[in-house]
Amino acid sequence: MALHNAPQPGPFTYVVQCMYIVPLLGKTYAEGLSHMLTSSLRHFKTVESARKDFLEAKLLAARLVLDILASVVLHENRILVKIFETFDVELRDIAHALYGSELDDDDLVKAREHLKQHVKCFMESESYAAAVAMITRFSIQCCDESFLIKLIESNQFEVAEECAVFMGKEMVCLIIQKYLNMKMLKSANKLVKEHELTEEFPDVNFMYKESLVKKLAEKGCWDIAEVRAKKETKLMEYLVYLAMEAGYMEKVDELCQRYSLEGYVDSLGKLMFIMLLI
């Protein structure tokens, strides 16, 4: 409601100014109110009359980011990330806030190095989400394979994926392999699809479908498992195997008749008999 009352010079500038004052309310209220203020600006990004204010507020937001990093203004790391995302703060904005409007390539390099020192502090304090958000936004090169592994070991999976995408295909493949080792087949399959890595991991999609069918069967959801499996013969054969292993012979017969798998069951039965003998 306050923003719709058209505060001068505009809503984006108004919110940046508010973000300097909000920490005075104390931790109990500061984070929630900061989140509310920045979120409310979503409605104004498409408003043409607020566009000029948005562009001018980017520099103010960059200065606010630097003040937060320097602990001049006390905000939680989540709010820091929210600020440079909401105001689309770029490296050039940071450099402008640090060195003035007449920028050259050296200024951008120095600005990135300035941010890099803060990223390293975040990494050391295990503030991984903030570190990776800055790494990816400002293209800061300071992470390697060991850092990705540390993220995974800390169960920071989404952050690890974001970082891996920034680092390139090789690191995405590393994440997928780690997921496979941890039996996180759904996450591995998602990454394979998103980054078109079927050639590198040809079996992941089937492994995921197989694990899904198994979970459904273990829960007794045979009909749902059948729906999931019926488009692929190998999956249906696997479902028959699970039914036989569970001693659910009525389901075995039902599936065999419906999908003409009698031959498979005969060979499977002989194999299981031989294994029992061994």
mmCIF file of N, CA and C in Angstrom, residues 150-205:
data_model
loop_
_atom_site.group_PDB
_atom_site.id
_atom_site.type_symbol
_atom_site.label_atom_id
_atom_site.label_comp_id
_atom_site.label_asym_id
_atom_site.label_seq_id
_atom_site.Cartn_x
_atom_site.Cartn_y
_atom_site.Cartn_z
ATOM 1 N N LYS A 150 32.351 -30.714 -1.108
ATOM 2 C CA LYS A 150 32.011 -30.224 0.235
ATOM 3 C C LYS A 150 30.529 -29.829 0.300
ATOM 4 N N LEU A 151 30.040 -29.186 -0.767
ATOM 5 C CA LEU A 151 28.621 -28.807 -0.813
ATOM 6 C C LEU A 151 27.726 -30.041 -0.753
ATOM 7 N N ILE A 152 28.080 -31.069 -1.495
ATOM 8 C CA ILE A 152 27.275 -32.294 -1.520
ATOM 9 C C ILE A 152 27.314 -32.977 -0.152
ATOM 10 N N GLU A 153 28.496 -33.039 0.432
ATOM 11 C CA GLU A 153 28.630 -33.668 1.755
ATOM 12 C C GLU A 153 27.857 -32.901 2.824
ATOM 13 N N SER A 154 27.616 -31.617 2.575
ATOM 14 C CA SER A 154 26.837 -30.788 3.512
ATOM 15 C C SER A 154 25.356 -30.778 3.156
ATOM 16 N N ASN A 155 24.967 -31.641 2.203
ATOM 17 C CA ASN A 155 23.571 -31.744 1.734
ATOM 18 C C ASN A 155 23.055 -30.448 1.108
ATOM 19 N N GLN A 156 23.963 -29.651 0.567
ATOM 20 C CA GLN A 156 23.587 -28.415 -0.123
ATOM 21 C C GLN A 156 23.445 -28.728 -1.623
ATOM 22 N N PHE A 157 22.469 -29.565 -1.930
ATOM 23 C CA PHE A 157 22.386 -30.111 -3.286
ATOM 24 C C PHE A 157 22.019 -29.054 -4.328
ATOM 25 N N GLU A 158 21.030 -28.233 -4.047
ATOM 26 C CA GLU A 158 20.631 -27.209 -5.015
ATOM 27 C C GLU A 158 21.754 -26.202 -5.247
ATOM 28 N N VAL A 159 22.433 -25.833 -4.174
ATOM 29 C CA VAL A 159 23.552 -24.902 -4.283
ATOM 30 C C VAL A 159 24.677 -25.537 -5.092
ATOM 31 N N ALA A 160 24.931 -26.829 -4.851
ATOM 32 C CA ALA A 160 25.978 -27.540 -5.591
ATOM 33 C C ALA A 160 25.657 -27.589 -7.080
ATOM 34 N N GLU A 161 24.401 -27.824 -7.409
ATOM 35 C CA GLU A 161 23.994 -27.874 -8.813
ATOM 36 C C GLU A 161 24.172 -26.518 -9.482
ATOM 37 N N GLU A 162 23.773 -25.457 -8.782
ATOM 38 C CA GLU A 162 23.918 -24.101 -9.321
ATOM 39 C C GLU A 162 25.384 -23.792 -9.597
ATOM 40 N N CYS A 163 26.245 -24.179 -8.664
ATOM 41 C CA CYS A 163 27.675 -23.936 -8.811
ATOM 42 C C CYS A 163 28.252 -24.771 -9.954
ATOM 43 N N ALA A 164 27.830 -26.013 -10.058
ATOM 44 C CA ALA A 164 28.331 -26.904 -11.105
ATOM 45 C C ALA A 164 27.960 -26.402 -12.491
ATOM 46 N N VAL A 165 26.747 -25.908 -12.644
ATOM 47 C CA VAL A 165 26.307 -25.356 -13.933
ATOM 48 C C VAL A 165 27.186 -24.169 -14.314
ATOM 49 N N PHE A 166 27.512 -23.338 -13.336
ATOM 50 C CA PHE A 166 28.388 -22.192 -13.589
ATOM 51 C C PHE A 166 29.783 -22.649 -14.023
ATOM 52 N N MET A 167 30.268 -23.739 -13.425
ATOM 53 C CA MET A 167 31.626 -24.201 -13.697
ATOM 54 C C MET A 167 31.744 -24.966 -15.014
ATOM 55 N N GLY A 168 30.629 -25.523 -15.486
ATOM 56 C CA GLY A 168 30.678 -26.178 -16.788
ATOM 57 C C GLY A 168 30.292 -27.649 -16.769
ATOM 58 N N LYS A 169 30.231 -28.227 -17.958
ATOM 59 C CA LYS A 169 29.732 -29.587 -18.178
ATOM 60 C C LYS A 169 30.454 -30.626 -17.333
ATOM 61 N N GLU A 170 31.767 -30.523 -17.240
ATOM 62 C CA GLU A 170 32.544 -31.513 -16.497
ATOM 63 C C GLU A 170 32.096 -31.597 -15.040
ATOM 64 N N MET A 171 31.820 -30.441 -14.445
ATOM 65 C CA MET A 171 31.393 -30.424 -13.051
ATOM 66 C C MET A 171 29.947 -30.909 -12.883
ATOM 67 N N VAL A 172 29.108 -30.657 -13.892
ATOM 68 C CA VAL A 172 27.744 -31.198 -13.861
ATOM 69 C C VAL A 172 27.807 -32.719 -13.887
ATOM 70 N N CYS A 173 28.694 -33.261 -14.728
ATOM 71 C CA CYS A 173 28.871 -34.718 -14.789
ATOM 72 C C CYS A 173 29.362 -35.267 -13.457
ATOM 73 N N LEU A 174 30.230 -34.508 -12.793
ATOM 74 C CA LEU A 174 30.722 -34.928 -11.477
ATOM 75 C C LEU A 174 29.572 -35.022 -10.482
ATOM 76 N N ILE A 175 28.695 -34.019 -10.487
ATOM 77 C CA ILE A 175 27.533 -34.026 -9.582
ATOM 78 C C ILE A 175 26.646 -35.232 -9.872
ATOM 79 N N ILE A 176 26.383 -35.494 -11.147
ATOM 80 C CA ILE A 176 25.530 -36.625 -11.520
ATOM 81 C C ILE A 176 26.126 -37.929 -11.012
ATOM 82 N N GLN A 177 27.440 -38.100 -11.180
ATOM 83 C CA GLN A 177 28.084 -39.327 -10.727
ATOM 84 C C GLN A 177 27.999 -39.463 -9.208
ATOM 85 N N LYS A 178 28.148 -38.351 -8.507
ATOM 86 C CA LYS A 178 28.012 -38.378 -7.047
ATOM 87 C C LYS A 178 26.592 -38.785 -6.646
ATOM 88 N N TYR A 179 25.603 -38.249 -7.346
ATOM 89 C CA TYR A 179 24.212 -38.604 -7.076
ATOM 90 C C TYR A 179 23.985 -40.108 -7.310
ATOM 91 N N LEU A 180 24.572 -40.628 -8.370
ATOM 92 C CA LEU A 180 24.423 -42.056 -8.659
ATOM 93 C C LEU A 180 25.043 -42.891 -7.547
ATOM 94 N N ASN A 181 26.203 -42.470 -7.071
ATOM 95 C CA ASN A 181 26.867 -43.193 -5.982
ATOM 96 C C ASN A 181 26.030 -43.176 -4.704
ATOM 97 N N MET A 182 25.261 -42.090 -4.535
ATOM 98 C CA MET A 182 24.417 -41.930 -3.349
ATOM 99 C C MET A 182 23.001 -42.460 -3.568
ATOM 100 N N LYS A 183 22.767 -43.083 -4.728
ATOM 101 C CA LYS A 183 21.445 -43.636 -5.083
ATOM 102 C C LYS A 183 20.376 -42.548 -5.189
ATOM 103 N N MET A 184 20.799 -41.335 -5.488
ATOM 104 C CA MET A 184 19.848 -40.233 -5.687
ATOM 105 C C MET A 184 19.471 -40.185 -7.176
ATOM 106 N N LEU A 185 18.746 -41.194 -7.589
ATOM 107 C CA LEU A 185 18.487 -41.385 -9.013
ATOM 108 C C LEU A 185 17.571 -40.310 -9.595
ATOM 109 N N LYS A 186 16.619 -39.831 -8.818
ATOM 110 C CA LYS A 186 15.711 -38.797 -9.314
ATOM 111 C C LYS A 186 16.479 -37.517 -9.636
ATOM 112 N N SER A 187 17.367 -37.121 -8.730
ATOM 113 C CA SER A 187 18.162 -35.904 -8.937
ATOM 114 C C SER A 187 19.124 -36.074 -10.104
ATOM 115 N N ALA A 188 19.735 -37.265 -10.199
ATOM 116 C CA ALA A 188 20.653 -37.533 -11.305
ATOM 117 C C ALA A 188 19.926 -37.485 -12.636
ATOM 118 N N ASN A 189 18.748 -38.089 -12.680
ATOM 119 C CA ASN A 189 17.972 -38.113 -13.917
ATOM 120 C C ASN A 189 17.547 -36.705 -14.335
ATOM 121 N N LYS A 190 17.197 -35.886 -13.354
ATOM 122 C CA LYS A 190 16.786 -34.498 -13.636
ATOM 123 C C LYS A 190 17.929 -33.725 -14.305
ATOM 124 N N LEU A 191 19.135 -33.877 -13.770
ATOM 125 C CA LEU A 191 20.279 -33.168 -14.340
ATOM 126 C C LEU A 191 20.640 -33.679 -15.733
ATOM 127 N N VAL A 192 20.542 -34.978 -15.905
ATOM 128 C CA VAL A 192 20.836 -35.561 -17.226
ATOM 129 C C VAL A 192 19.892 -34.988 -18.281
ATOM 130 N N LYS A 193 18.613 -34.897 -17.925
ATOM 131 C CA LYS A 193 17.622 -34.344 -18.858
ATOM 132 C C LYS A 193 17.862 -32.861 -19.121
ATOM 133 N N GLU A 194 18.044 -32.099 -18.050
ATOM 134 C CA GLU A 194 18.187 -30.644 -18.174
ATOM 135 C C GLU A 194 19.390 -30.248 -19.013
ATOM 136 N N HIS A 195 20.462 -31.042 -18.922
ATOM 137 C CA HIS A 195 21.707 -30.661 -19.594
ATOM 138 C C HIS A 195 22.042 -31.576 -20.772
ATOM 139 N N GLU A 196 21.050 -32.373 -21.188
ATOM 140 C CA GLU A 196 21.180 -33.220 -22.382
ATOM 141 C C GLU A 196 22.459 -34.064 -22.331
ATOM 142 N N LEU A 197 22.581 -34.834 -21.247
ATOM 143 C CA LEU A 197 23.768 -35.655 -21.035
ATOM 144 C C LEU A 197 23.466 -37.151 -21.144
ATOM 145 N N THR A 198 22.447 -37.482 -21.939
ATOM 146 C CA THR A 198 22.066 -38.888 -22.106
ATOM 147 C C THR A 198 23.203 -39.706 -22.688
ATOM 148 N N GLU A 199 23.957 -39.118 -23.585
ATOM 149 C CA GLU A 199 25.075 -39.838 -24.205
ATOM 150 C C GLU A 199 26.118 -40.212 -23.161
ATOM 151 N N GLU A 200 26.353 -39.321 -22.203
ATOM 152 C CA GLU A 200 27.338 -39.586 -21.142
ATOM 153 C C GLU A 200 26.780 -40.541 -20.083
ATOM 154 N N PHE A 201 25.455 -40.504 -19.868
ATOM 155 C CA PHE A 201 24.823 -41.354 -18.852
ATOM 156 C C PHE A 201 23.604 -42.058 -19.466
ATOM 157 N N PRO A 202 23.832 -43.029 -20.343
ATOM 158 C CA PRO A 202 22.725 -43.641 -21.098
ATOM 159 C C PRO A 202 21.749 -44.461 -20.258
ATOM 160 N N ASP A 203 22.182 -44.917 -19.087
ATOM 161 C CA ASP A 203 21.349 -45.827 -18.297
ATOM 162 C C ASP A 203 20.576 -45.142 -17.171
ATOM 163 N N VAL A 204 20.829 -43.872 -16.949
ATOM 164 C CA VAL A 204 20.266 -43.197 -15.774
ATOM 165 C C VAL A 204 18.746 -43.147 -15.819
ATOM 166 N N ASN A 205 18.189 -42.825 -16.972
ATOM 167 C CA ASN A 205 16.739 -42.707 -17.072
ATOM 168 C C ASN A 205 16.044 -44.027 -16.751
#
